[in-house]
CSV table of C-alpha atoms in Angstrom, one decimal:
chain,number,residue,atom,x,y,z
A,1,MET,CA,-13.7,-11.8,-9.6
A,2,ASN,CA,-13.5,-8.5,-7.9
A,3,ARG,CA,-10.8,-6.3,-9.3
A,4,THR,CA,-9.2,-5.6,-6.0
A,5,LEU,CA,-9.0,-9.2,-5.2
A,6,ALA,CA,-7.7,-10.0,-8.6
A,7,ILE,CA,-4.7,-7.4,-8.1
A,8,LEU,CA,-4.1,-9.1,-4.7
A,9,LEU,CA,-4.0,-12.5,-6.4
A,10,CYS,CA,-1.9,-11.3,-9.2
A,11,LEU,CA,0.7,-10.2,-6.7
A,12,ALA,CA,1.2,-13.8,-5.7
A,13,GLY,CA,1.1,-15.2,-9.1
A,14,SER,CA,-2.0,-16.9,-9.0
A,15,ALA,CA,-4.4,-15.1,-11.3
A,16,GLY,CA,-5.1,-15.9,-14.9
A,17,THR,CA,-4.3,-13.3,-17.5
A,18,ALA,CA,-3.3,-10.5,-15.3
A,19,ALA,CA,-0.6,-12.5,-13.9
A,20,ALA,CA,1.2,-12.0,-17.5
A,21,ALA,CA,2.2,-8.6,-16.2
A,22,GLY,CA,5.5,-8.2,-14.5
A,23,PRO,CA,5.8,-8.2,-10.9
A,24,ASP,CA,6.7,-4.2,-10.8
A,25,GLU,CA,3.3,-3.7,-12.7
A,26,ARG,CA,1.3,-5.9,-10.4
A,27,MET,CA,2.9,-4.1,-7.2
A,28,ASP,CA,2.0,-0.8,-9.0
A,29,SER,CA,-1.7,-1.8,-9.6
A,30,TYR,CA,-2.0,-2.8,-5.8
A,31,PHE,CA,-0.7,0.6,-4.7
A,32,SER,CA,-3.0,2.4,-7.0
A,33,ILE,CA,-5.9,1.4,-4.9
A,34,TRP,CA,-4.4,3.1,-2.0
A,35,ALA,CA,-3.7,6.3,-3.9
A,36,ASP,CA,-7.3,6.6,-5.0
A,37,ASN,CA,-9.3,7.7,-2.0
A,38,ALA,CA,-12.6,6.4,-3.6
A,39,ARG,CA,-11.4,3.0,-3.8
A,40,VAL,CA,-10.3,2.7,-0.1
A,41,THR,CA,-13.7,1.3,1.3
A,42,PRO,CA,-14.5,-1.1,4.1
A,43,GLU,CA,-15.4,-3.7,1.5
A,44,ALA,CA,-11.9,-3.4,-0.3
A,45,VAL,CA,-10.0,-3.7,3.1
A,46,ASP,CA,-12.2,-6.8,4.1
A,47,ARG,CA,-11.3,-8.4,0.6
A,48,LEU,CA,-7.7,-7.7,0.9
A,49,TYR,CA,-6.9,-8.3,4.6
A,50,ALA,CA,-7.1,-11.6,6.8
A,51,ARG,CA,-9.4,-11.3,9.8
A,52,ARG,CA,-6.5,-10.8,11.9
A,53,VAL,CA,-3.6,-8.8,10.6
A,54,VAL,CA,-0.3,-7.4,11.9
A,55,TYR,CA,-0.3,-3.9,10.5
A,56,TYR,CA,3.0,-2.0,10.7
A,57,GLY,CA,3.7,-4.1,14.1
A,58,LYS,CA,0.2,-3.7,15.5
A,59,PRO,CA,-2.4,-6.4,15.7
A,60,MET,CA,-5.7,-5.4,14.1
A,61,THR,CA,-8.7,-6.3,12.5
A,62,PRO,CA,-9.6,-5.2,8.8
A,63,SER,CA,-11.9,-2.4,10.4
A,64,GLN,CA,-9.1,-1.2,12.4
A,65,VAL,CA,-6.8,-1.0,9.2
A,66,TYR,CA,-9.5,0.8,7.3
A,67,ARG,CA,-9.8,3.5,10.0
A,68,ASP,CA,-6.1,3.9,10.1
A,69,LYS,CA,-6.1,4.3,6.3
A,70,LEU,CA,-8.8,6.9,6.7
A,71,ASN,CA,-6.9,8.9,9.1
A,72,TYR,CA,-3.9,8.9,6.6
A,73,ILE,CA,-6.1,10.0,3.7
A,74,ARG,CA,-7.5,12.8,5.8
A,75,ARG,CA,-4.2,14.1,6.6
A,76,TRP,CA,-2.7,13.3,3.2
A,77,PRO,CA,-5.6,13.3,0.8
A,78,ASN,CA,-3.2,13.7,-2.3
A,79,ARG,CA,-0.9,10.7,-2.6
A,80,ARG,CA,1.1,9.0,-5.4
A,81,TYR,CA,3.0,5.8,-5.3
A,82,SER,CA,5.2,3.8,-7.7
A,83,VAL,CA,7.2,0.7,-7.3
A,84,VAL,CA,10.9,1.1,-8.1
A,85,PRO,CA,11.4,-1.0,-11.1
A,86,GLY,CA,13.1,-4.4,-10.5
A,87,SER,CA,12.7,-4.2,-6.7
A,88,VAL,CA,9.6,-6.7,-6.4
A,89,GLY,CA,10.5,-10.2,-4.9
A,90,LYS,CA,8.1,-12.9,-4.1
A,91,THR,CA,8.5,-16.2,-2.1
A,92,CYS,CA,5.9,-18.5,-1.6
A,93,ALA,CA,5.5,-21.7,0.3
A,94,PRO,CA,5.6,-24.9,-1.6
A,95,ASP,CA,1.8,-25.5,-0.9
A,96,GLN,CA,1.1,-22.0,-2.0
A,97,ARG,CA,-0.8,-21.3,1.4
A,98,SER,CA,1.4,-18.3,2.1
A,99,CYS,CA,3.6,-15.8,0.0
A,100,ARG,CA,5.8,-13.0,1.1
A,101,ILE,CA,6.2,-10.3,-1.4
A,102,THR,CA,8.8,-7.3,-0.9
A,103,ALA,CA,9.5,-4.0,-2.9
A,104,ILE,CA,10.7,-0.7,-2.7
A,105,LEU,CA,8.0,2.1,-3.0
A,106,SER,CA,8.5,5.8,-4.2
A,107,TRP,CA,6.0,7.9,-2.6
A,108,GLU,CA,4.7,11.6,-2.8
A,109,LYS,CA,2.0,13.0,-0.5
A,110,ALA,CA,0.4,16.4,0.0
A,111,ASP,CA,-2.2,18.0,2.3
A,112,THR,CA,-5.4,19.4,1.2
A,113,SER,CA,-4.2,22.7,-0.1
A,114,GLY,CA,-1.2,20.9,-2.0
A,115,ARG,CA,1.1,23.5,-0.3
A,116,GLN,CA,2.9,21.1,2.0
A,117,GLY,CA,3.8,17.5,1.8
A,118,SER,CA,6.8,15.1,1.5
A,119,LYS,CA,8.3,12.6,-0.8
A,120,GLY,CA,10.5,9.6,-0.2
A,121,GLY,CA,10.9,5.9,-0.3
A,122,ASN,CA,10.2,2.9,1.7
A,123,THR,CA,10.5,-0.8,1.7
A,124,ILE,CA,7.2,-2.6,1.9
A,125,THR,CA,6.4,-6.2,2.9
A,126,LEU,CA,3.4,-8.0,2.6
A,127,THR,CA,2.8,-11.6,4.0
A,128,LEU,CA,0.0,-13.5,2.5
A,129,VAL,CA,-2.0,-16.3,3.7
A,130,ARG,CA,-4.7,-18.4,2.5
A,131,GLN,CA,-7.9,-17.8,4.0
A,132,ASP,CA,-11.6,-18.3,3.0
A,133,GLY,CA,-10.1,-19.8,-0.3
A,134,THR,CA,-8.0,-16.7,-1.3
A,135,LEU,CA,-4.8,-15.1,-0.4
A,136,LYS,CA,-5.1,-12.4,2.0
A,137,ILE,CA,-2.7,-9.9,3.8
A,138,ALA,CA,-1.8,-11.2,7.3
A,139,ARG,CA,1.1,-8.9,7.8
A,140,GLU,CA,1.9,-5.5,6.2
A,141,SER,CA,5.1,-3.7,7.1
A,142,GLY,CA,7.7,-1.2,5.8
A,143,THR,CA,10.7,0.8,6.6
A,144,PRO,CA,11.4,4.3,5.5
A,145,VAL,CA,14.5,4.5,3.3
A,146,ALA,CA,14.4,8.4,2.6
A,147,SER,CA,12.2,11.3,2.9
A,148,SER,CA,12.2,14.9,2.2
A,149,ALA,CA,9.6,17.7,3.4
A,150,CYS,CA,8.2,19.8,0.4
A,151,ARG,CA,6.4,22.9,0.2
A,152,ASP,CA,4.8,25.1,-2.4
A,153,ALA,CA,7.1,27.9,-3.3
A,154,GLY,CA,5.3,30.3,-5.6
A,155,GLY,CA,3.9,27.5,-7.9
A,156,ARG,CA,7.0,25.4,-7.6
A,157,TRP,CA,7.3,22.2,-5.4
A,158,ARG,CA,10.5,22.8,-3.3
A,159,CYS,CA,11.9,19.9,-1.2
A,160,SER,CA,14.5,19.7,1.6
A,161,GLU,CA,17.4,17.3,1.3
A,162,TYR,CA,16.6,13.7,1.8
A,163,LYS,CA,17.1,12.3,5.2
């Protein structure tokens, strides 16, 4: 089984040995894909996302999601994500044809120079639906909780107050 797909299935609690990890670790694994620029490929997006997805309020195809992710990577090539421990929740339909996963995500991002960026937190919600025999993301959304602009100040990362 493809590693990317295995991570997604673990999120929904339907994979074998990897499902033994707690929900926080499974979400951390999922976000590690998006923090690794080399792993953000059209194939990865096709495996993870449904044929039609509502991506942050906009109906999109997987190729449109991929282009959006590439634009974000170009602006913020240095990213780090971590799921706030204990924040992951999962609800699945009795027939396991759909699941909703929620979490609180801490993040940091910086530009190519590493001199400017920001850090903060978001809620994240993934709605998964069974398509082509596997669970795929049909809706991805999130809401900012807090953010802070940061800059390099003589080798030290200085951030403004959280908003």
